Structures are given as structure tokens and as C-alpha cells.
Amino acid sequence: LKTILNFKIIIQIIFTFVLLVPIKVFSGGSSINLNPININVGYMSEYWIRGSFQAASVSYINANYTSGPIYLSAGYADLRDRQGGATYNEGEAFISLYGSYNFELMSVPTYIGLAAYRYTDGIDQHYNEISVGADFDIFSVDAVILGDYDTSPSSDYWHFQVSVPMGLINYTYGTYSGAWQYVVHEISTSVTINQIDFGLKLGMNNDNAMGDSKNSNQDVTYGVFSIGYSF
């Protein structure tokens, strides 16, 4: 209970700071957003989150809303195939809720975000996060400065990630500390053909990475193919 109260107090302080401190709002290069709502539906051969295996053969839907400096998103992913085989358990899903406030700090696009991740059917505990990030053009940095893993008692964790765009390929390095301690490397690429998005991601985690599969997906490399459509 004390952890939850502290979490709520920190959220209030951050939003108060964001609303009161005089900063230049980052609009992403466009002063008017003619289509603030975007919906994406798709399929992934496997679903990995920050180097942690979730399920194979996953269908998903995401909805995003942008209004000035405010960005909101909600997502749903079907995790029935947790074992990566022919066993399916009805009701297993991953739900994500996220919101961020975007602005420029000393001419650097920056954000502060809040996230809530929920698993249905008791397949995992709940996660709550406060994150910050900045885009320095040649690379971007994202960090979960406070993560709350809803166990009994509650566990804290932190996540740090650096993404480097390299033309057609993007490289990402991520590290966890706190409740989990591991490192993940990923390279990814994507292309859009006739409004259909195709993606490919290759990753490698170390032997402390968490996962739920036949071989626990620890100390392994992995590959993910995805296809999606936005409207």
C-alpha cells in the first residue's frame, strides 16, 4: 500500500511540473493534426517485450490518439499461444494503456509518460511505469525511472533503452535492473507496401531474461515477423 501511495504522489508531482514549468511544446513538425486517431491491427509470429517472450502467433490491435502535446494509446494482444505450440488457453491476453506529454527541452524533443500493463487470466502480475525519453536525432533514449511490479510485496524495477537509427535498420540496446537484471539487443527493419506494414526484428537476450515457453527463452536469439494495417 505504501508503494502504491508513493507511486500516485510521484505521478501527481510530475504532471504538476509538466503543466507549470514554461517549456516549448513539441508538435512533431506539424501545427495541425488532421487525423488525431490512428488504429493499427496486425499479426506477429512471436511477441517479445523488451527481450521477454510473451507468446507465439499473436494478433493485436492498437489505438492511438494525438492532440497537441498529448499522446494516448491503448493496445490488446492475444496471448493464448503462450507455449509456442498447439496448446491454446482462452482468455489469455495483454492489455496496455499509455499516455505521454511531449515537449522540447533545450531544443531536444522530450516526453514524460505513464503506462499501465495488465495481463488477463492470471498469467502475470500488473505493471505500472513512469518513463522519460529524449530524441537526439542520431539516437534516442528511453528510461523507465520507476516501475512497479504488482507482486506481494510489490517489486520495483527500472529499464533503460538506447535506439540508433541506421538507415533501413534500427538498433536497440536495453537493460533491466531491480526486480529483473538482464540485457537485450535488437535490430529491426520495416517497409510499407500499399498501406500494409511489414516488419522484421532479430533479438538476443542474456540468461537472466524472463520468458514463458517450453525452453523458457533464456540466453537465446529470436526472430519476429510482423504485418499490420493502419487506418
PDB file of C-alpha atoms in Angstrom:
ATOM      1  CA  LEU A   1       0.000   0.000   0.000  1.00  0.00           C
ATOM      2  CA  LYS A   2       2.832   2.383   0.829  1.00  0.00           C
ATOM      3  CA  THR A   3       4.433   1.734  -2.580  1.00  0.00           C
ATOM      4  CA  ILE A   4       1.139   2.443  -4.367  1.00  0.00           C
ATOM      5  CA  LEU A   5       0.654   5.714  -2.453  1.00  0.00           C
ATOM      6  CA  ASN A   6       4.204   6.821  -3.247  1.00  0.00           C
ATOM      7  CA  PHE A   7       3.612   5.944  -6.905  1.00  0.00           C
ATOM      8  CA  LYS A   8       0.480   8.124  -7.032  1.00  0.00           C
ATOM      9  CA  ILE A   9       2.269  11.035  -5.315  1.00  0.00           C
ATOM     10  CA  ILE A  10       5.126  10.888  -7.841  1.00  0.00           C
ATOM     11  CA  ILE A  11       2.653  10.889 -10.736  1.00  0.00           C
ATOM     12  CA  GLN A  12       0.939  13.996  -9.334  1.00  0.00           C
ATOM     13  CA  ILE A  13       4.275  15.780  -8.874  1.00  0.00           C
ATOM     14  CA  ILE A  14       5.384  15.001 -12.430  1.00  0.00           C
ATOM     15  CA  PHE A  15       2.164  16.213 -14.029  1.00  0.00           C
ATOM     16  CA  THR A  16       2.230  19.356 -11.875  1.00  0.00           C
ATOM     17  CA  PHE A  17       5.802  20.019 -13.005  1.00  0.00           C
ATOM     18  CA  VAL A  18       4.945  19.468 -16.670  1.00  0.00           C
ATOM     19  CA  LEU A  19       1.947  21.795 -16.542  1.00  0.00           C
ATOM     20  CA  LEU A  20       3.637  24.618 -14.614  1.00  0.00           C
ATOM     21  CA  VAL A  21       7.189  24.784 -15.968  1.00  0.00           C
ATOM     22  CA  PRO A  22       7.432  27.079 -19.037  1.00  0.00           C
ATOM     23  CA  ILE A  23       8.524  24.812 -21.885  1.00  0.00           C
ATOM     24  CA  LYS A  24       8.133  24.829 -25.633  1.00  0.00           C
ATOM     25  CA  VAL A  25       5.606  22.238 -26.781  1.00  0.00           C
ATOM     26  CA  PHE A  26       6.962  19.795 -29.343  1.00  0.00           C
ATOM     27  CA  SER A  27       4.439  19.306 -32.120  1.00  0.00           C
ATOM     28  CA  GLY A  28       6.364  16.783 -34.217  1.00  0.00           C
ATOM     29  CA  GLY A  29       6.835  19.257 -37.052  1.00  0.00           C
ATOM     30  CA  SER A  30       3.126  19.830 -37.659  1.00  0.00           C
ATOM     31  CA  SER A  31       0.977  22.527 -36.118  1.00  0.00           C
ATOM     32  CA  ILE A  32      -2.305  20.866 -37.116  1.00  0.00           C
ATOM     33  CA  ASN A  33      -3.113  17.175 -36.794  1.00  0.00           C
ATOM     34  CA  LEU A  34      -5.906  16.441 -39.263  1.00  0.00           C
ATOM     35  CA  ASN A  35      -6.262  12.814 -38.185  1.00  0.00           C
ATOM     36  CA  PRO A  36      -5.679  12.568 -34.415  1.00  0.00           C
ATOM     37  CA  ILE A  37      -6.892   8.956 -34.145  1.00  0.00           C
ATOM     38  CA  ASN A  38      -4.937   6.054 -35.617  1.00  0.00           C
ATOM     39  CA  ILE A  39      -5.847   2.370 -35.352  1.00  0.00           C
ATOM     40  CA  ASN A  40      -3.456  -0.450 -36.211  1.00  0.00           C
ATOM     41  CA  VAL A  41      -4.343  -4.127 -36.482  1.00  0.00           C
ATOM     42  CA  GLY A  42      -1.865  -6.875 -37.191  1.00  0.00           C
ATOM     43  CA  TYR A  43      -0.164 -10.178 -36.556  1.00  0.00           C
ATOM     44  CA  MET A  44       3.220 -11.152 -35.069  1.00  0.00           C
ATOM     45  CA  SER A  45       4.884 -14.536 -35.426  1.00  0.00           C
ATOM     46  CA  GLU A  46       6.046 -14.096 -31.810  1.00  0.00           C
ATOM     47  CA  TYR A  47       5.543 -11.334 -29.283  1.00  0.00           C
ATOM     48  CA  TRP A  48       8.579 -10.188 -27.297  1.00  0.00           C
ATOM     49  CA  ILE A  49       8.521  -7.197 -24.923  1.00  0.00           C
ATOM     50  CA  ARG A  50      11.957  -5.758 -24.136  1.00  0.00           C
ATOM     51  CA  GLY A  51      13.569  -9.118 -24.712  1.00  0.00           C
ATOM     52  CA  SER A  52      10.979 -11.103 -22.753  1.00  0.00           C
ATOM     53  CA  PHE A  53       8.906 -13.736 -24.545  1.00  0.00           C
ATOM     54  CA  GLN A  54       5.114 -13.380 -24.302  1.00  0.00           C
ATOM     55  CA  ALA A  55       3.522 -15.734 -26.831  1.00  0.00           C
ATOM     56  CA  ALA A  56       3.716 -17.108 -30.368  1.00  0.00           C
ATOM     57  CA  SER A  57       1.289 -16.409 -33.205  1.00  0.00           C
ATOM     58  CA  VAL A  58      -0.159 -13.203 -31.747  1.00  0.00           C
ATOM     59  CA  SER A  59      -2.864 -10.993 -33.242  1.00  0.00           C
ATOM     60  CA  TYR A  60      -3.190  -7.464 -31.883  1.00  0.00           C
ATOM     61  CA  ILE A  61      -4.951  -4.123 -32.150  1.00  0.00           C
ATOM     62  CA  ASN A  62      -3.671  -0.697 -31.075  1.00  0.00           C
ATOM     63  CA  ALA A  63      -5.461   2.652 -30.992  1.00  0.00           C
ATOM     64  CA  ASN A  64      -3.561   5.957 -30.745  1.00  0.00           C
ATOM     65  CA  TYR A  65      -4.804   9.494 -30.146  1.00  0.00           C
ATOM     66  CA  THR A  66      -2.749  12.683 -30.534  1.00  0.00           C
ATOM     67  CA  SER A  67      -3.817  16.188 -29.537  1.00  0.00           C
ATOM     68  CA  GLY A  68      -1.092  18.814 -29.386  1.00  0.00           C
ATOM     69  CA  PRO A  69       1.494  17.644 -26.851  1.00  0.00           C
ATOM     70  CA  ILE A  70      -0.725  14.819 -25.555  1.00  0.00           C
ATOM     71  CA  TYR A  71      -0.348  11.278 -26.866  1.00  0.00           C
ATOM     72  CA  LEU A  72      -2.591   8.413 -25.688  1.00  0.00           C
ATOM     73  CA  SER A  73      -2.636   4.770 -26.726  1.00  0.00           C
ATOM     74  CA  ALA A  74      -4.364   1.528 -25.828  1.00  0.00           C
ATOM     75  CA  GLY A  75      -3.484  -1.948 -27.047  1.00  0.00           C
ATOM     76  CA  TYR A  76      -4.743  -5.518 -26.880  1.00  0.00           C
ATOM     77  CA  ALA A  77      -2.729  -8.636 -27.787  1.00  0.00           C
ATOM     78  CA  ASP A  78      -3.987 -12.221 -27.834  1.00  0.00           C
ATOM     79  CA  LEU A  79      -1.557 -14.384 -25.804  1.00  0.00           C
ATOM     80  CA  ARG A  80      -3.369 -17.722 -25.962  1.00  0.00           C
ATOM     81  CA  ASP A  81      -0.376 -19.486 -27.511  1.00  0.00           C
ATOM     82  CA  ARG A  82       1.955 -18.983 -24.531  1.00  0.00           C
ATOM     83  CA  GLN A  83       3.876 -22.226 -25.149  1.00  0.00           C
ATOM     84  CA  GLY A  84       4.675 -21.561 -28.790  1.00  0.00           C
ATOM     85  CA  GLY A  85       2.959 -24.787 -29.838  1.00  0.00           C
ATOM     86  CA  ALA A  86      -0.524 -26.153 -30.365  1.00  0.00           C
ATOM     87  CA  THR A  87      -1.823 -25.502 -26.837  1.00  0.00           C
ATOM     88  CA  TYR A  88      -4.226 -22.579 -26.586  1.00  0.00           C
ATOM     89  CA  ASN A  89      -5.760 -21.161 -23.419  1.00  0.00           C
ATOM     90  CA  GLU A  90      -8.806 -18.973 -23.929  1.00  0.00           C
ATOM     91  CA  GLY A  91      -8.776 -15.593 -22.197  1.00  0.00           C
ATOM     92  CA  GLU A  92      -5.019 -15.009 -22.010  1.00  0.00           C
ATOM     93  CA  ALA A  93      -4.299 -11.502 -23.233  1.00  0.00           C
ATOM     94  CA  PHE A  94      -2.075  -8.476 -22.725  1.00  0.00           C
ATOM     95  CA  ILE A  95      -3.648  -5.007 -22.334  1.00  0.00           C
ATOM     96  CA  SER A  96      -1.585  -1.811 -22.423  1.00  0.00           C
ATOM     97  CA  LEU A  97      -2.584   1.756 -21.562  1.00  0.00           C
ATOM     98  CA  TYR A  98      -0.129   4.587 -22.151  1.00  0.00           C
ATOM     99  CA  GLY A  99      -0.093   8.376 -22.116  1.00  0.00           C
ATOM    100  CA  SER A 100       2.675  10.919 -22.628  1.00  0.00           C
ATOM    101  CA  TYR A 101       3.251  14.664 -22.589  1.00  0.00           C
ATOM    102  CA  ASN A 102       5.636  15.781 -25.354  1.00  0.00           C
ATOM    103  CA  PHE A 103       7.680  18.958 -25.379  1.00  0.00           C
ATOM    104  CA  GLU A 104      11.040  20.459 -26.329  1.00  0.00           C
ATOM    105  CA  LEU A 105      13.658  20.878 -23.634  1.00  0.00           C
ATOM    106  CA  MET A 106      16.617  22.965 -24.847  1.00  0.00           C
ATOM    107  CA  SER A 107      15.518  22.191 -28.447  1.00  0.00           C
ATOM    108  CA  VAL A 108      15.511  18.433 -27.767  1.00  0.00           C
ATOM    109  CA  PRO A 109      12.182  16.582 -28.279  1.00  0.00           C
ATOM    110  CA  THR A 110      11.368  15.111 -24.872  1.00  0.00           C
ATOM    111  CA  TYR A 111       8.495  13.275 -23.222  1.00  0.00           C
ATOM    112  CA  ILE A 112       7.200  12.138 -19.867  1.00  0.00           C
ATOM    113  CA  GLY A 113       4.974   9.071 -19.940  1.00  0.00           C
ATOM    114  CA  LEU A 114       2.741   6.946 -17.735  1.00  0.00           C
ATOM    115  CA  ALA A 115       1.908   3.318 -18.519  1.00  0.00           C
ATOM    116  CA  ALA A 116      -0.228   0.526 -17.114  1.00  0.00           C
ATOM    117  CA  TYR A 117       0.185  -3.036 -18.374  1.00  0.00           C
ATOM    118  CA  ARG A 118      -2.318  -5.736 -17.477  1.00  0.00           C
ATOM    119  CA  TYR A 119      -2.457  -9.494 -18.080  1.00  0.00           C
ATOM    120  CA  THR A 120      -5.755 -11.366 -18.048  1.00  0.00           C
ATOM    121  CA  ASP A 121      -6.471 -14.863 -16.731  1.00  0.00           C
ATOM    122  CA  GLY A 122      -3.765 -14.537 -14.065  1.00  0.00           C
ATOM    123  CA  ILE A 123      -0.851 -15.272 -16.425  1.00  0.00           C
ATOM    124  CA  ASP A 124       1.262 -12.494 -14.903  1.00  0.00           C
ATOM    125  CA  GLN A 125       1.099  -9.618 -12.421  1.00  0.00           C
ATOM    126  CA  HIS A 126       0.296  -5.990 -13.265  1.00  0.00           C
ATOM    127  CA  TYR A 127       2.926  -3.408 -14.191  1.00  0.00           C
ATOM    128  CA  ASN A 128       2.838   0.390 -13.720  1.00  0.00           C
ATOM    129  CA  GLU A 129       5.515   2.727 -15.060  1.00  0.00           C
ATOM    130  CA  ILE A 130       6.730   6.311 -15.139  1.00  0.00           C
ATOM    131  CA  SER A 131       9.046   6.919 -18.083  1.00  0.00           C
ATOM    132  CA  VAL A 132      11.032   9.730 -19.675  1.00  0.00           C
ATOM    133  CA  GLY A 133      12.775   9.965 -23.021  1.00  0.00           C
ATOM    134  CA  ALA A 134      14.513  12.253 -25.489  1.00  0.00           C
ATOM    135  CA  ASP A 135      15.296  12.167 -29.209  1.00  0.00           C
ATOM    136  CA  PHE A 136      18.783  13.422 -30.116  1.00  0.00           C
ATOM    137  CA  ASP A 137      18.304  12.704 -33.836  1.00  0.00           C
ATOM    138  CA  ILE A 138      21.250  10.302 -34.210  1.00  0.00           C
ATOM    139  CA  PHE A 139      19.940   8.287 -31.260  1.00  0.00           C
ATOM    140  CA  SER A 140      17.083   8.324 -28.762  1.00  0.00           C
ATOM    141  CA  VAL A 141      16.960   7.419 -25.089  1.00  0.00           C
ATOM    142  CA  ASP A 142      14.008   5.971 -23.161  1.00  0.00           C
ATOM    143  CA  ALA A 143      14.020   5.133 -19.471  1.00  0.00           C
ATOM    144  CA  VAL A 144      11.525   3.703 -17.009  1.00  0.00           C
ATOM    145  CA  ILE A 145      12.540   5.757 -13.981  1.00  0.00           C
ATOM    146  CA  LEU A 146      10.043   3.973 -11.749  1.00  0.00           C
ATOM    147  CA  GLY A 147       8.426   0.630 -12.470  1.00  0.00           C
ATOM    148  CA  ASP A 148       6.073  -1.092 -10.063  1.00  0.00           C
ATOM    149  CA  TYR A 149       5.548  -4.850 -10.397  1.00  0.00           C
ATOM    150  CA  ASP A 150       2.339  -5.716  -8.539  1.00  0.00           C
ATOM    151  CA  THR A 151       3.529  -8.684  -6.506  1.00  0.00           C
ATOM    152  CA  SER A 152       3.089  -9.255  -2.759  1.00  0.00           C
ATOM    153  CA  PRO A 153       5.038  -7.338  -1.616  1.00  0.00           C
ATOM    154  CA  SER A 154       5.356  -5.000  -4.590  1.00  0.00           C
ATOM    155  CA  SER A 155       8.675  -5.056  -6.512  1.00  0.00           C
ATOM    156  CA  ASP A 156      10.378  -2.065  -8.122  1.00  0.00           C
ATOM    157  CA  TYR A 157      12.289  -2.162 -11.393  1.00  0.00           C
ATOM    158  CA  TRP A 158      13.978   0.172 -13.883  1.00  0.00           C
ATOM    159  CA  HIS A 159      14.544  -0.044 -17.615  1.00  0.00           C
ATOM    160  CA  PHE A 160      16.970   1.852 -19.859  1.00  0.00           C
ATOM    161  CA  GLN A 161      16.966   1.748 -23.652  1.00  0.00           C
ATOM    162  CA  VAL A 162      19.002   3.369 -26.441  1.00  0.00           C
ATOM    163  CA  SER A 163      17.762   3.235 -30.040  1.00  0.00           C
ATOM    164  CA  VAL A 164      20.008   4.087 -33.003  1.00  0.00           C
ATOM    165  CA  PRO A 165      18.502   4.557 -36.497  1.00  0.00           C
ATOM    166  CA  MET A 166      20.883   3.306 -39.194  1.00  0.00           C
ATOM    167  CA  GLY A 167      19.023   3.862 -42.436  1.00  0.00           C
ATOM    168  CA  LEU A 168      16.875   0.839 -43.178  1.00  0.00           C
ATOM    169  CA  ILE A 169      17.939  -0.874 -39.947  1.00  0.00           C
ATOM    170  CA  ASN A 170      17.410   0.235 -36.348  1.00  0.00           C
ATOM    171  CA  TYR A 171      19.482  -0.991 -33.411  1.00  0.00           C
ATOM    172  CA  THR A 172      18.198  -1.068 -29.818  1.00  0.00           C
ATOM    173  CA  TYR A 173      20.055  -1.812 -26.604  1.00  0.00           C
ATOM    174  CA  GLY A 174      18.035  -2.324 -23.443  1.00  0.00           C
ATOM    175  CA  THR A 175      18.828  -3.193 -19.852  1.00  0.00           C
ATOM    176  CA  TYR A 176      16.725  -4.042 -16.808  1.00  0.00           C
ATOM    177  CA  SER A 177      17.567  -3.655 -13.148  1.00  0.00           C
ATOM    178  CA  GLY A 178      15.686  -4.102  -9.901  1.00  0.00           C
ATOM    179  CA  ALA A 179      13.220  -6.992  -9.930  1.00  0.00           C
ATOM    180  CA  TRP A 180      14.990  -8.395 -13.035  1.00  0.00           C
ATOM    181  CA  GLN A 181      18.526  -7.876 -14.268  1.00  0.00           C
ATOM    182  CA  TYR A 182      19.304  -8.612 -17.886  1.00  0.00           C
ATOM    183  CA  VAL A 183      20.382  -7.105 -21.205  1.00  0.00           C
ATOM    184  CA  VAL A 184      18.791  -7.315 -24.651  1.00  0.00           C
ATOM    185  CA  HIS A 185      19.994  -6.366 -28.140  1.00  0.00           C
ATOM    186  CA  GLU A 186      17.633  -5.977 -31.103  1.00  0.00           C
ATOM    187  CA  ILE A 187      17.887  -4.960 -34.741  1.00  0.00           C
ATOM    188  CA  SER A 188      14.756  -4.255 -36.754  1.00  0.00           C
ATOM    189  CA  THR A 189      13.577  -3.078 -40.125  1.00  0.00           C
ATOM    190  CA  SER A 190      10.200  -2.280 -41.676  1.00  0.00           C
ATOM    191  CA  VAL A 191       8.648  -1.378 -45.005  1.00  0.00           C
ATOM    192  CA  THR A 192       5.173  -0.211 -46.066  1.00  0.00           C
ATOM    193  CA  ILE A 193       3.669  -1.529 -49.293  1.00  0.00           C
ATOM    194  CA  ASN A 194       0.188  -0.411 -50.367  1.00  0.00           C
ATOM    195  CA  GLN A 195      -0.565   0.797 -46.809  1.00  0.00           C
ATOM    196  CA  ILE A 196       0.424  -2.564 -45.334  1.00  0.00           C
ATOM    197  CA  ASP A 197       3.320  -2.526 -42.854  1.00  0.00           C
ATOM    198  CA  PHE A 198       5.830  -5.388 -42.867  1.00  0.00           C
ATOM    199  CA  GLY A 199       8.395  -5.726 -40.115  1.00  0.00           C
ATOM    200  CA  LEU A 200      11.283  -7.975 -39.125  1.00  0.00           C
ATOM    201  CA  LYS A 201      13.069  -7.991 -35.757  1.00  0.00           C
ATOM    202  CA  LEU A 202      16.055 -10.040 -34.587  1.00  0.00           C
ATOM    203  CA  GLY A 203      16.970 -10.075 -30.910  1.00  0.00           C
ATOM    204  CA  MET A 204      19.271 -11.617 -28.340  1.00  0.00           C
ATOM    205  CA  ASN A 205      18.878 -11.632 -24.567  1.00  0.00           C
ATOM    206  CA  ASN A 206      21.088 -12.945 -21.785  1.00  0.00           C
ATOM    207  CA  ASP A 207      20.410 -15.819 -19.412  1.00  0.00           C
ATOM    208  CA  ASN A 208      18.541 -13.706 -16.863  1.00  0.00           C
ATOM    209  CA  ALA A 209      15.776 -12.632 -19.256  1.00  0.00           C
ATOM    210  CA  MET A 210      12.283 -13.703 -18.266  1.00  0.00           C
ATOM    211  CA  GLY A 211      10.071 -15.713 -20.554  1.00  0.00           C
ATOM    212  CA  ASP A 212       7.310 -18.316 -20.543  1.00  0.00           C
ATOM    213  CA  SER A 213       7.815 -21.052 -23.130  1.00  0.00           C
ATOM    214  CA  LYS A 214       8.948 -24.651 -23.496  1.00  0.00           C
ATOM    215  CA  ASN A 215      12.605 -23.709 -23.118  1.00  0.00           C
ATOM    216  CA  SER A 216      11.998 -20.563 -21.004  1.00  0.00           C
ATOM    217  CA  ASN A 217      13.592 -18.468 -23.811  1.00  0.00           C
ATOM    218  CA  GLN A 218      16.621 -17.587 -21.703  1.00  0.00           C
ATOM    219  CA  ASP A 219      20.004 -16.874 -23.244  1.00  0.00           C
ATOM    220  CA  VAL A 220      18.617 -17.164 -26.777  1.00  0.00           C
ATOM    221  CA  THR A 221      18.310 -15.347 -30.057  1.00  0.00           C
ATOM    222  CA  TYR A 222      14.896 -14.794 -31.598  1.00  0.00           C
ATOM    223  CA  GLY A 223      13.273 -13.538 -34.764  1.00  0.00           C
ATOM    224  CA  VAL A 224       9.876 -11.927 -35.237  1.00  0.00           C
ATOM    225  CA  PHE A 225       7.914 -11.260 -38.427  1.00  0.00           C
ATOM    226  CA  SER A 226       5.003  -8.831 -38.267  1.00  0.00           C
ATOM    227  CA  ILE A 227       2.374  -7.491 -40.614  1.00  0.00           C
ATOM    228  CA  GLY A 228      -0.068  -4.688 -39.872  1.00  0.00           C
ATOM    229  CA  TYR A 229      -2.514  -2.237 -41.368  1.00  0.00           C
ATOM    230  CA  SER A 230      -3.266   1.273 -40.109  1.00  0.00           C
ATOM    231  CA  PHE A 231      -6.363   3.387 -40.704  1.00  0.00           C
TER     232      PHE A 231
END
